[in-house]
Amino acid sequence: MIHPDDMFQAFEPHRGDSVVIVTGTGGRRWRDISTNEKRDLNVHGAMGQTSSAAMGFALAQPNEKVVFFDSEGALLMNLGILATTAGKQPKNFFHFLMDNECYATTGGQPVPNSQDISYAGMAREAGYAAAYEFDNLEDFSTNVGKILEETGPVFVAMKMVPLVENEPIGMRKRGAVRTRAETIRTIQEELGITVV
Amino acid sequence: MVNQQAALLRPETLIEEFKKNGVTHIVTIPDSETNYLYELMKEQPWLDVVPASREGETFAIALGLIVGGKVPVCLIQNTGMMESGDSIRGMALDAGFPLVMMIGYRGWNRHGVITDSAARYTEPFLIAMGINYYLVEQDEDAPRISVAFEEARANKRPVAVLVGDEYHGFNR
């Protein structure tokens, strides 16, 4: 099992100019680790659908590397994204999966078949160019740089330490969060994108 | 007597409207009444067809494309639109970008009693979501598609075009 903080720390030196999109409870840790906020994009908005929005952005900007950190609960709500992505073969799309085997944000209830399922296997058979699995930080740290140099779409499944939240949502402490609209404006300025 | 040929909605007409309005991507799940439109879209070098696996995905993919500077249209059936409720809410309405959604109006007919609940709930669904819509059922209605694009851009909201293909002009 890999702690999200450690995973993001290992990833960050390799991100370069890539556009990074995160989702899920563990994904919130990224905002404290990222050193290139202008290229951090938030396209959350509907259950399980951030993956599709991230892939859509990758299609729109084929010259930008897009790294998306998904969660297994979200992926299970939108499994079709594996076929959709494989069908379009976006070479610039890197789909990382933080699999903590549970719905951490609702108290840690297990996702269906949480311990006996291979998301990397699904992605591989769906038609991703490559798929990897990691369950320890050392192997992930050793390989993440090389993986990010590959031609996408690439899928990377990682077994993560769950960061379970039990407090009612209204009582949870939240750090400063840039809104979706703010991150969209920033990335469009950064990349010189005009909405038609 | 109704002239059936005059009532056709040709797929070429929709393609012309897409081109006129600068559409770059069609995010779609084909339905049984638009198979010829699908083939015609694939033949257009200026148009990229993005086949989705479920209709809710189309609105999320469209948002990503819009953020990236492209002009997508979601082309799905009314049944799939209803499945997409949360995605329409979060990825289209809340996002504040223009989006035209072309909706195959399964079960709709001009003259008879509606027997298909897919048609019965289509307009109430759009009204509940606060999405304005235009009905297109034959070639002479095509300018309504441009009206939908203008309205979507002016209000930065999704606008629906209901394709009431009563005489199956798409299905050659």
Tab-separated table of C-alpha atoms in Angstrom:
chain	number	residue	atom	x	y	z
A	1	MET	CA	0.000	0.000	0.000
A	2	ILE	CA	1.247	3.469	-0.928
A	3	HIS	CA	0.365	6.655	0.941
A	4	PRO	CA	-1.032	9.334	-1.396
A	5	ASP	CA	1.479	11.916	-0.127
A	6	ASP	CA	4.390	9.611	-0.925
A	7	MET	CA	3.002	8.732	-4.334
A	8	PHE	CA	2.504	12.373	-5.294
A	9	GLN	CA	5.974	13.270	-3.982
A	10	ALA	CA	7.448	10.543	-6.194
A	11	PHE	CA	5.426	11.690	-9.210
A	12	GLU	CA	5.997	15.425	-8.897
A	13	PRO	CA	9.633	15.601	-10.099
A	14	HIS	CA	8.558	13.839	-13.308
A	15	ARG	CA	5.442	15.865	-14.126
A	16	GLY	CA	7.287	18.459	-16.210
A	17	ASP	CA	4.783	20.650	-18.042
A	18	SER	CA	2.013	18.095	-17.992
A	19	VAL	CA	-1.518	19.151	-17.144
A	20	VAL	CA	-2.521	17.325	-13.950
A	21	ILE	CA	-6.105	16.519	-12.998
A	22	VAL	CA	-6.931	14.705	-9.742
A	23	THR	CA	-10.072	13.251	-8.231
A	24	GLY	CA	-11.033	11.340	-5.105
A	25	THR	CA	-10.230	11.749	-1.433
A	26	GLY	CA	-6.529	10.979	-1.843
A	27	GLY	CA	-6.321	13.322	-4.772
A	28	ARG	CA	-6.865	16.307	-2.503
A	29	ARG	CA	-3.333	15.829	-1.211
A	30	TRP	CA	-1.933	16.885	-4.581
A	31	ARG	CA	-2.642	20.560	-4.058
A	32	ASP	CA	-0.099	20.679	-1.204
A	33	ILE	CA	2.583	18.992	-3.304
A	34	SER	CA	2.155	20.486	-6.760
A	35	THR	CA	4.709	23.116	-7.718
A	36	ASN	CA	3.023	24.136	-10.970
A	37	GLU	CA	-0.475	25.197	-9.978
A	38	LYS	CA	-1.079	26.905	-13.308
A	39	ARG	CA	-1.186	23.492	-14.949
A	40	ASP	CA	-3.406	21.831	-12.346
A	41	LEU	CA	-6.903	21.543	-13.767
A	42	ASN	CA	-10.163	20.751	-11.978
A	43	VAL	CA	-12.902	19.304	-14.177
A	44	HIS	CA	-14.918	17.597	-11.436
A	45	GLY	CA	-18.656	17.852	-11.538
A	46	ALA	CA	-20.532	14.566	-11.836
A	47	MET	CA	-20.231	11.126	-10.304
A	48	GLY	CA	-17.415	9.189	-11.953
A	49	GLN	CA	-17.245	11.526	-14.917
A	50	THR	CA	-13.996	13.387	-14.243
A	51	SER	CA	-12.148	10.718	-16.221
A	52	SER	CA	-14.236	11.448	-19.298
A	53	ALA	CA	-13.698	15.191	-18.960
A	54	ALA	CA	-9.950	14.655	-18.568
A	55	MET	CA	-9.854	12.438	-21.641
A	56	GLY	CA	-11.860	15.028	-23.566
A	57	PHE	CA	-9.304	17.671	-22.640
A	58	ALA	CA	-6.520	15.367	-23.829
A	59	LEU	CA	-8.280	15.009	-27.185
A	60	ALA	CA	-8.626	18.784	-27.479
A	61	GLN	CA	-4.965	19.432	-26.648
A	62	PRO	CA	-3.014	16.580	-28.242
A	63	ASN	CA	0.316	18.350	-27.810
A	64	GLU	CA	-0.066	18.607	-24.038
A	65	LYS	CA	0.631	15.647	-21.786
A	66	VAL	CA	-2.447	15.091	-19.609
A	67	VAL	CA	-1.995	13.127	-16.372
A	68	PHE	CA	-5.202	12.137	-14.633
A	69	PHE	CA	-5.402	10.624	-11.149
A	70	ASP	CA	-8.626	8.647	-10.840
A	71	SER	CA	-10.031	6.700	-7.897
A	72	GLU	CA	-11.459	3.202	-8.075
A	73	GLY	CA	-14.875	4.199	-6.751
A	74	ALA	CA	-15.172	6.794	-9.486
A	75	LEU	CA	-13.879	4.420	-12.143
A	76	LEU	CA	-16.466	1.813	-11.179
A	77	MET	CA	-19.168	4.401	-11.841
A	78	ASN	CA	-17.784	5.034	-15.324
A	79	LEU	CA	-16.064	1.853	-16.468
A	80	GLY	CA	-16.987	2.619	-20.057
A	81	ILE	CA	-14.235	5.252	-20.067
A	82	LEU	CA	-11.744	2.423	-20.537
A	83	ALA	CA	-13.291	1.475	-23.875
A	84	THR	CA	-13.943	5.086	-24.840
A	85	THR	CA	-10.302	6.003	-24.219
A	86	ALA	CA	-8.963	2.914	-25.942
A	87	GLY	CA	-11.163	3.680	-28.925
A	88	LYS	CA	-9.661	7.141	-29.410
A	89	GLN	CA	-6.092	6.201	-28.368
A	90	PRO	CA	-5.026	9.639	-27.103
A	91	LYS	CA	-1.231	9.403	-27.127
A	92	ASN	CA	-0.947	12.177	-24.531
A	93	PHE	CA	-3.257	10.647	-21.889
A	94	PHE	CA	-1.920	9.026	-18.712
A	95	HIS	CA	-4.595	7.489	-16.523
A	96	PHE	CA	-3.410	6.786	-12.968
A	97	LEU	CA	-5.740	4.974	-10.575
A	98	MET	CA	-5.570	5.418	-6.804
A	99	ASP	CA	-7.170	2.210	-5.552
A	100	ASN	CA	-7.744	2.276	-1.800
A	101	GLU	CA	-10.412	-0.442	-2.080
A	102	CYS	CA	-13.065	1.665	-0.344
A	103	TYR	CA	-15.280	4.728	-0.428
A	104	ALA	CA	-12.981	6.728	1.841
A	105	THR	CA	-15.064	9.868	1.733
A	106	THR	CA	-18.162	8.126	3.105
A	107	GLY	CA	-16.493	6.266	5.955
A	108	GLY	CA	-14.509	3.504	4.292
A	109	GLN	CA	-17.125	1.048	3.059
A	110	PRO	CA	-15.563	-1.404	0.568
A	111	VAL	CA	-16.170	-0.976	-3.146
A	112	PRO	CA	-17.602	-4.050	-4.918
A	113	ASN	CA	-15.121	-6.930	-5.108
A	114	SER	CA	-12.545	-4.576	-3.643
A	115	GLN	CA	-9.698	-7.058	-3.102
A	116	ASP	CA	-10.083	-9.398	-6.042
A	117	ILE	CA	-10.212	-7.233	-9.116
A	118	SER	CA	-7.618	-6.016	-11.623
A	119	TYR	CA	-8.274	-2.564	-12.996
A	120	ALA	CA	-4.992	-2.665	-14.910
A	121	GLY	CA	-6.172	-5.927	-16.437
A	122	MET	CA	-9.397	-4.257	-17.504
A	123	ALA	CA	-7.539	-1.342	-19.075
A	124	ARG	CA	-5.079	-3.643	-20.821
A	125	GLU	CA	-7.835	-5.799	-22.306
A	126	ALA	CA	-9.913	-2.731	-23.207
A	127	GLY	CA	-7.081	-1.604	-25.460
A	128	TYR	CA	-4.860	0.875	-23.585
A	129	ALA	CA	-1.373	1.008	-25.079
A	130	ALA	CA	0.083	-0.154	-21.760
A	131	ALA	CA	-1.064	-0.894	-18.222
A	132	TYR	CA	0.896	-1.233	-14.980
A	133	GLU	CA	0.183	-2.167	-11.374
A	134	PHE	CA	2.056	-1.070	-8.242
A	135	ASP	CA	1.507	-1.926	-4.598
A	136	ASN	CA	4.660	-0.433	-3.102
A	137	LEU	CA	6.316	2.954	-3.248
A	138	GLU	CA	9.768	1.732	-4.226
A	139	ASP	CA	8.642	0.088	-7.446
A	140	PHE	CA	6.395	3.012	-8.304
A	141	SER	CA	9.165	5.552	-7.706
A	142	THR	CA	11.593	3.558	-9.824
A	143	ASN	CA	9.258	3.308	-12.793
A	144	VAL	CA	7.030	6.391	-12.880
A	145	GLY	CA	9.495	8.533	-14.827
A	146	LYS	CA	9.914	5.963	-17.592
A	147	ILE	CA	6.167	5.364	-17.781
A	148	LEU	CA	5.523	9.060	-18.328
A	149	GLU	CA	7.788	8.959	-21.377
A	150	GLU	CA	5.695	6.269	-23.049
A	151	THR	CA	3.059	6.744	-25.727
A	152	GLY	CA	-0.451	6.773	-24.327
A	153	PRO	CA	-2.999	5.922	-23.455
A	154	VAL	CA	-1.270	4.423	-20.442
A	155	PHE	CA	-2.990	3.105	-17.325
A	156	VAL	CA	-1.265	2.851	-13.940
A	157	ALA	CA	-3.111	1.156	-11.063
A	158	MET	CA	-1.757	1.794	-7.572
A	159	LYS	CA	-2.818	0.239	-4.268
A	160	MET	CA	-3.220	3.143	-1.859
A	161	VAL	CA	-3.551	3.669	1.891
A	162	PRO	CA	-7.162	4.781	2.468
A	163	LEU	CA	-7.567	8.207	4.047
A	164	VAL	CA	-10.972	7.554	5.553
A	165	GLU	CA	-13.180	10.455	6.537
A	166	ASN	CA	-15.896	9.820	9.104
A	167	GLU	CA	-16.995	13.297	10.100
A	168	PRO	CA	-20.167	14.670	8.589
A	169	ILE	CA	-19.305	16.629	5.465
A	170	GLY	CA	-20.324	19.945	7.007
A	171	MET	CA	-17.837	19.488	9.860
A	172	ARG	CA	-14.819	18.572	7.740
A	173	LYS	CA	-11.933	21.003	7.523
A	174	ARG	CA	-10.979	22.016	4.031
A	175	GLY	CA	-7.936	23.912	2.877
A	176	ALA	CA	-8.075	26.631	0.276
A	177	VAL	CA	-9.373	25.153	-2.938
A	178	ARG	CA	-9.349	26.809	-6.327
A	179	THR	CA	-12.733	26.481	-7.949
A	180	ARG	CA	-13.236	24.610	-11.191
A	181	ALA	CA	-13.892	27.873	-12.993
A	182	GLU	CA	-10.657	29.375	-11.654
A	183	THR	CA	-8.537	26.449	-12.764
A	184	ILE	CA	-10.183	26.453	-16.195
A	185	ARG	CA	-9.498	30.159	-16.658
A	186	THR	CA	-5.900	29.664	-15.572
A	187	ILE	CA	-5.195	26.722	-17.870
A	188	GLN	CA	-6.788	28.510	-20.808
A	189	GLU	CA	-4.582	31.549	-20.201
A	190	GLU	CA	-1.545	29.323	-19.724
A	191	LEU	CA	-2.124	27.443	-22.989
A	192	GLY	CA	-3.598	30.329	-24.968
A	193	ILE	CA	-6.965	28.639	-25.411
A	194	THR	CA	-9.998	30.617	-26.522
A	195	VAL	CA	-13.491	29.251	-26.001
A	196	VAL	CA	-15.342	29.594	-29.276
B	1	MET	CA	-52.150	14.085	-48.113
B	2	VAL	CA	-48.768	14.596	-46.566
B	3	ASN	CA	-45.853	14.680	-48.986
B	4	GLN	CA	-43.483	12.263	-47.292
B	5	GLN	CA	-40.395	13.296	-49.287
B	6	ALA	CA	-40.871	16.939	-48.381
B	7	ALA	CA	-41.010	15.991	-44.701
B	8	LEU	CA	-37.630	14.289	-44.652
B	9	LEU	CA	-34.839	15.517	-42.460
B	10	ARG	CA	-31.702	14.722	-44.430
B	11	PRO	CA	-28.515	13.913	-42.544
B	12	GLU	CA	-26.659	16.172	-44.982
B	13	THR	CA	-28.713	19.051	-43.597
B	14	LEU	CA	-27.430	18.412	-40.084
B	15	ILE	CA	-23.852	18.138	-41.333
B	16	GLU	CA	-24.235	21.521	-43.047
B	17	GLU	CA	-25.492	23.045	-39.802
B	18	PHE	CA	-22.574	21.558	-37.868
B	19	LYS	CA	-20.086	23.001	-40.342
B	20	LYS	CA	-21.765	26.374	-40.427
B	21	ASN	CA	-21.526	26.600	-36.642
B	22	GLY	CA	-17.894	25.577	-36.364
B	23	VAL	CA	-18.450	22.192	-34.756
B	24	THR	CA	-15.207	20.239	-34.346
B	25	HIS	CA	-16.312	17.096	-32.467
B	26	ILE	CA	-19.443	14.966	-32.252
B	27	VAL	CA	-19.560	13.049	-28.986
B	28	THR	CA	-22.099	10.341	-29.545
B	29	ILE	CA	-23.738	7.035	-29.010
B	30	PRO	CA	-25.524	6.104	-32.222
B	31	ASP	CA	-29.146	5.080	-32.111
B	32	SER	CA	-31.171	3.053	-34.524
B	33	GLU	CA	-32.544	6.067	-36.373
B	34	THR	CA	-29.298	7.909	-37.055
B	35	ASN	CA	-27.069	5.236	-38.531
B	36	TYR	CA	-26.613	7.031	-41.842
B	37	LEU	CA	-25.788	10.267	-40.064
B	38	TYR	CA	-23.020	8.423	-38.235
B	39	GLU	CA	-21.468	7.216	-41.479
B	40	LEU	CA	-21.721	10.682	-43.002
B	41	MET	CA	-20.071	12.295	-39.980
B	42	LYS	CA	-17.170	9.854	-40.205
B	43	GLU	CA	-16.587	10.960	-43.806
B	44	GLN	CA	-16.098	14.636	-42.899
B	45	PRO	CA	-12.386	15.513	-42.602
B	46	TRP	CA	-13.145	18.579	-40.446
B	47	LEU	CA	-15.203	16.605	-37.936
B	48	ASP	CA	-13.905	14.224	-35.262
B	49	VAL	CA	-16.405	11.636	-34.031
B	50	VAL	CA	-15.909	10.548	-30.421
B	51	PRO	CA	-17.883	7.374	-29.681
B	52	ALA	CA	-18.764	7.176	-25.981
B	53	SER	CA	-19.732	4.126	-23.962
B	54	ARG	CA	-22.656	5.669	-22.062
B	55	GLU	CA	-24.553	8.879	-22.621
B	56	GLY	CA	-23.517	10.506	-19.334
B	57	GLU	CA	-19.967	10.402	-20.600
B	58	THR	CA	-20.787	12.566	-23.589
B	59	PHE	CA	-21.357	15.683	-21.486
B	60	ALA	CA	-18.129	15.172	-19.538
B	61	ILE	CA	-16.085	14.571	-22.691
B	62	ALA	CA	-17.729	17.640	-24.201
B	63	LEU	CA	-16.686	19.745	-21.206
B	64	GLY	CA	-13.086	18.615	-21.592
B	65	LEU	CA	-13.190	19.473	-25.276
B	66	ILE	CA	-14.702	22.903	-24.601
B	67	VAL	CA	-12.106	23.687	-21.930
B	68	GLY	CA	-9.508	22.702	-24.528
B	69	GLY	CA	-10.932	25.174	-27.049
B	70	LYS	CA	-13.018	22.868	-29.255
B	71	VAL	CA	-16.684	22.989	-30.262
B	72	PRO	CA	-18.388	19.683	-29.492
B	73	VAL	CA	-21.978	18.586	-29.950
B	74	CYS	CA	-23.485	15.761	-27.907
B	75	LEU	CA	-25.567	13.510	-30.159
B	76	ILE	CA	-27.586	10.965	-28.187
B	77	GLN	CA	-31.106	9.594	-27.837
B	78	ASN	CA	-33.692	10.871	-25.360
B	79	THR	CA	-33.404	7.677	-23.309
B	80	GLY	CA	-29.690	8.316	-22.826
B	81	MET	CA	-30.304	11.962	-22.052
B	82	MET	CA	-32.445	10.934	-19.111
B	83	GLU	CA	-29.707	8.562	-17.960
B	84	SER	CA	-27.310	11.509	-18.060
B	85	GLY	CA	-29.068	13.681	-15.483
B	86	ASP	CA	-26.152	14.106	-13.062
B	87	SER	CA	-23.686	14.681	-15.874
B	88	ILE	CA	-25.911	17.299	-17.512
B	89	ARG	CA	-26.214	19.024	-14.134
B	90	GLY	CA	-22.556	19.014	-13.194
B	91	MET	CA	-20.729	18.996	-16.510
B	92	ALA	CA	-23.010	21.167	-18.637
B	93	LEU	CA	-25.364	23.381	-16.631
B	94	ASP	CA	-22.959	24.175	-13.780
B	95	ALA	CA	-19.984	24.629	-16.082
B	96	GLY	CA	-21.287	27.763	-17.763
B	97	PHE	CA	-20.186	27.006	-21.313
B	98	PRO	CA	-22.225	26.917	-24.527
B	99	LEU	CA	-23.225	23.406	-25.632
B	100	VAL	CA	-25.724	22.149	-28.184
B	101	MET	CA	-27.132	18.708	-27.478
B	102	MET	CA	-28.842	16.890	-30.359
B	103	ILE	CA	-31.396	14.494	-28.948
B	104	GLY	CA	-33.050	11.741	-30.938
B	105	TYR	CA	-36.710	12.009	-29.989
B	106	ARG	CA	-37.587	8.323	-29.720
B	107	GLY	CA	-41.304	7.721	-29.604
B	108	TRP	CA	-42.276	11.175	-30.800
B	109	ASN	CA	-44.878	11.525	-33.519
B	110	ARG	CA	-46.738	14.446	-34.951
B	111	HIS	CA	-50.199	13.049	-35.350
B	112	GLY	CA	-50.886	10.219	-33.003
B	113	VAL	CA	-51.032	9.362	-29.356
B	114	ILE	CA	-47.646	9.050	-27.651
B	115	THR	CA	-47.261	5.479	-26.449
B	116	ASP	CA	-43.533	5.449	-25.691
B	117	SER	CA	-42.680	6.796	-22.249
B	118	ALA	CA	-39.282	7.847	-23.612
B	119	ALA	CA	-41.107	10.512	-25.602
B	120	ARG	CA	-43.603	11.298	-22.839
B	121	TYR	CA	-40.871	12.316	-20.393
B	122	THR	CA	-38.440	14.003	-22.788
B	123	GLU	CA	-39.773	17.548	-22.703
B	124	PRO	CA	-40.697	17.462	-18.985
B	125	PHE	CA	-37.111	16.345	-18.315
B	126	LEU	CA	-35.654	19.281	-20.230
B	127	ILE	CA	-38.066	21.705	-18.572
B	128	ALA	CA	-37.119	20.354	-15.136
B	129	MET	CA	-33.434	20.905	-15.935
B	130	GLY	CA	-34.159	24.408	-17.217
B	131	ILE	CA	-32.850	23.603	-20.702
B	132	ASN	CA	-34.487	25.317	-23.648
B	133	TYR	CA	-35.118	23.185	-26.723
B	134	TYR	CA	-36.085	23.301	-30.383
B	135	LEU	CA	-37.830	20.626	-32.411
B	136	VAL	CA	-36.384	19.751	-35.807
B	137	GLU	CA	-38.286	17.282	-37.933
B	138	GLN	CA	-37.660	18.199	-41.554
B	139	ASP	CA	-35.123	20.111	-43.647
B	140	GLU	CA	-36.961	23.406	-43.453
B	141	ASP	CA	-36.562	23.329	-39.663
B	142	ALA	CA	-32.760	23.244	-39.908
B	143	PRO	CA	-32.252	26.975	-39.181
B	144	ARG	CA	-33.478	26.225	-35.666
B	145	ILE	CA	-30.181	24.431	-35.128
B	146	SER	CA	-28.290	27.657	-35.759
B	147	VAL	CA	-30.687	29.406	-33.413
B	148	ALA	CA	-29.776	26.839	-30.760
B	149	PHE	CA	-26.063	27.547	-31.257
B	150	GLU	CA	-26.621	31.301	-31.034
B	151	GLU	CA	-28.655	30.912	-27.874
B	152	ALA	CA	-26.126	28.555	-26.276
B	153	ARG	CA	-23.316	31.031	-26.964
B	154	ALA	CA	-25.281	34.046	-25.801
B	155	ASN	CA	-26.312	32.435	-22.523
B	156	LYS	CA	-23.336	30.098	-22.002
B	157	ARG	CA	-25.711	27.239	-21.360
B	158	PRO	CA	-26.715	23.960	-22.966
B	159	VAL	CA	-29.539	24.114	-25.499
B	160	ALA	CA	-31.256	21.002	-26.852
B	161	VAL	CA	-32.339	20.209	-30.392
B	162	LEU	CA	-34.921	17.441	-30.477
B	163	VAL	CA	-34.690	15.438	-33.683
B	164	GLY	CA	-38.200	14.242	-34.448
B	165	ASP	CA	-37.372	12.030	-37.388
B	166	GLU	CA	-40.897	10.883	-38.020
B	167	TYR	CA	-40.275	9.609	-41.517
B	168	HIS	CA	-36.830	8.134	-40.861
B	169	GLY	CA	-34.940	10.383	-43.248
B	170	PHE	CA	-31.745	9.222	-41.509
B	171	ASN	CA	-32.402	5.570	-41.996
B	172	ARG	CA	-31.641	4.838	-45.632
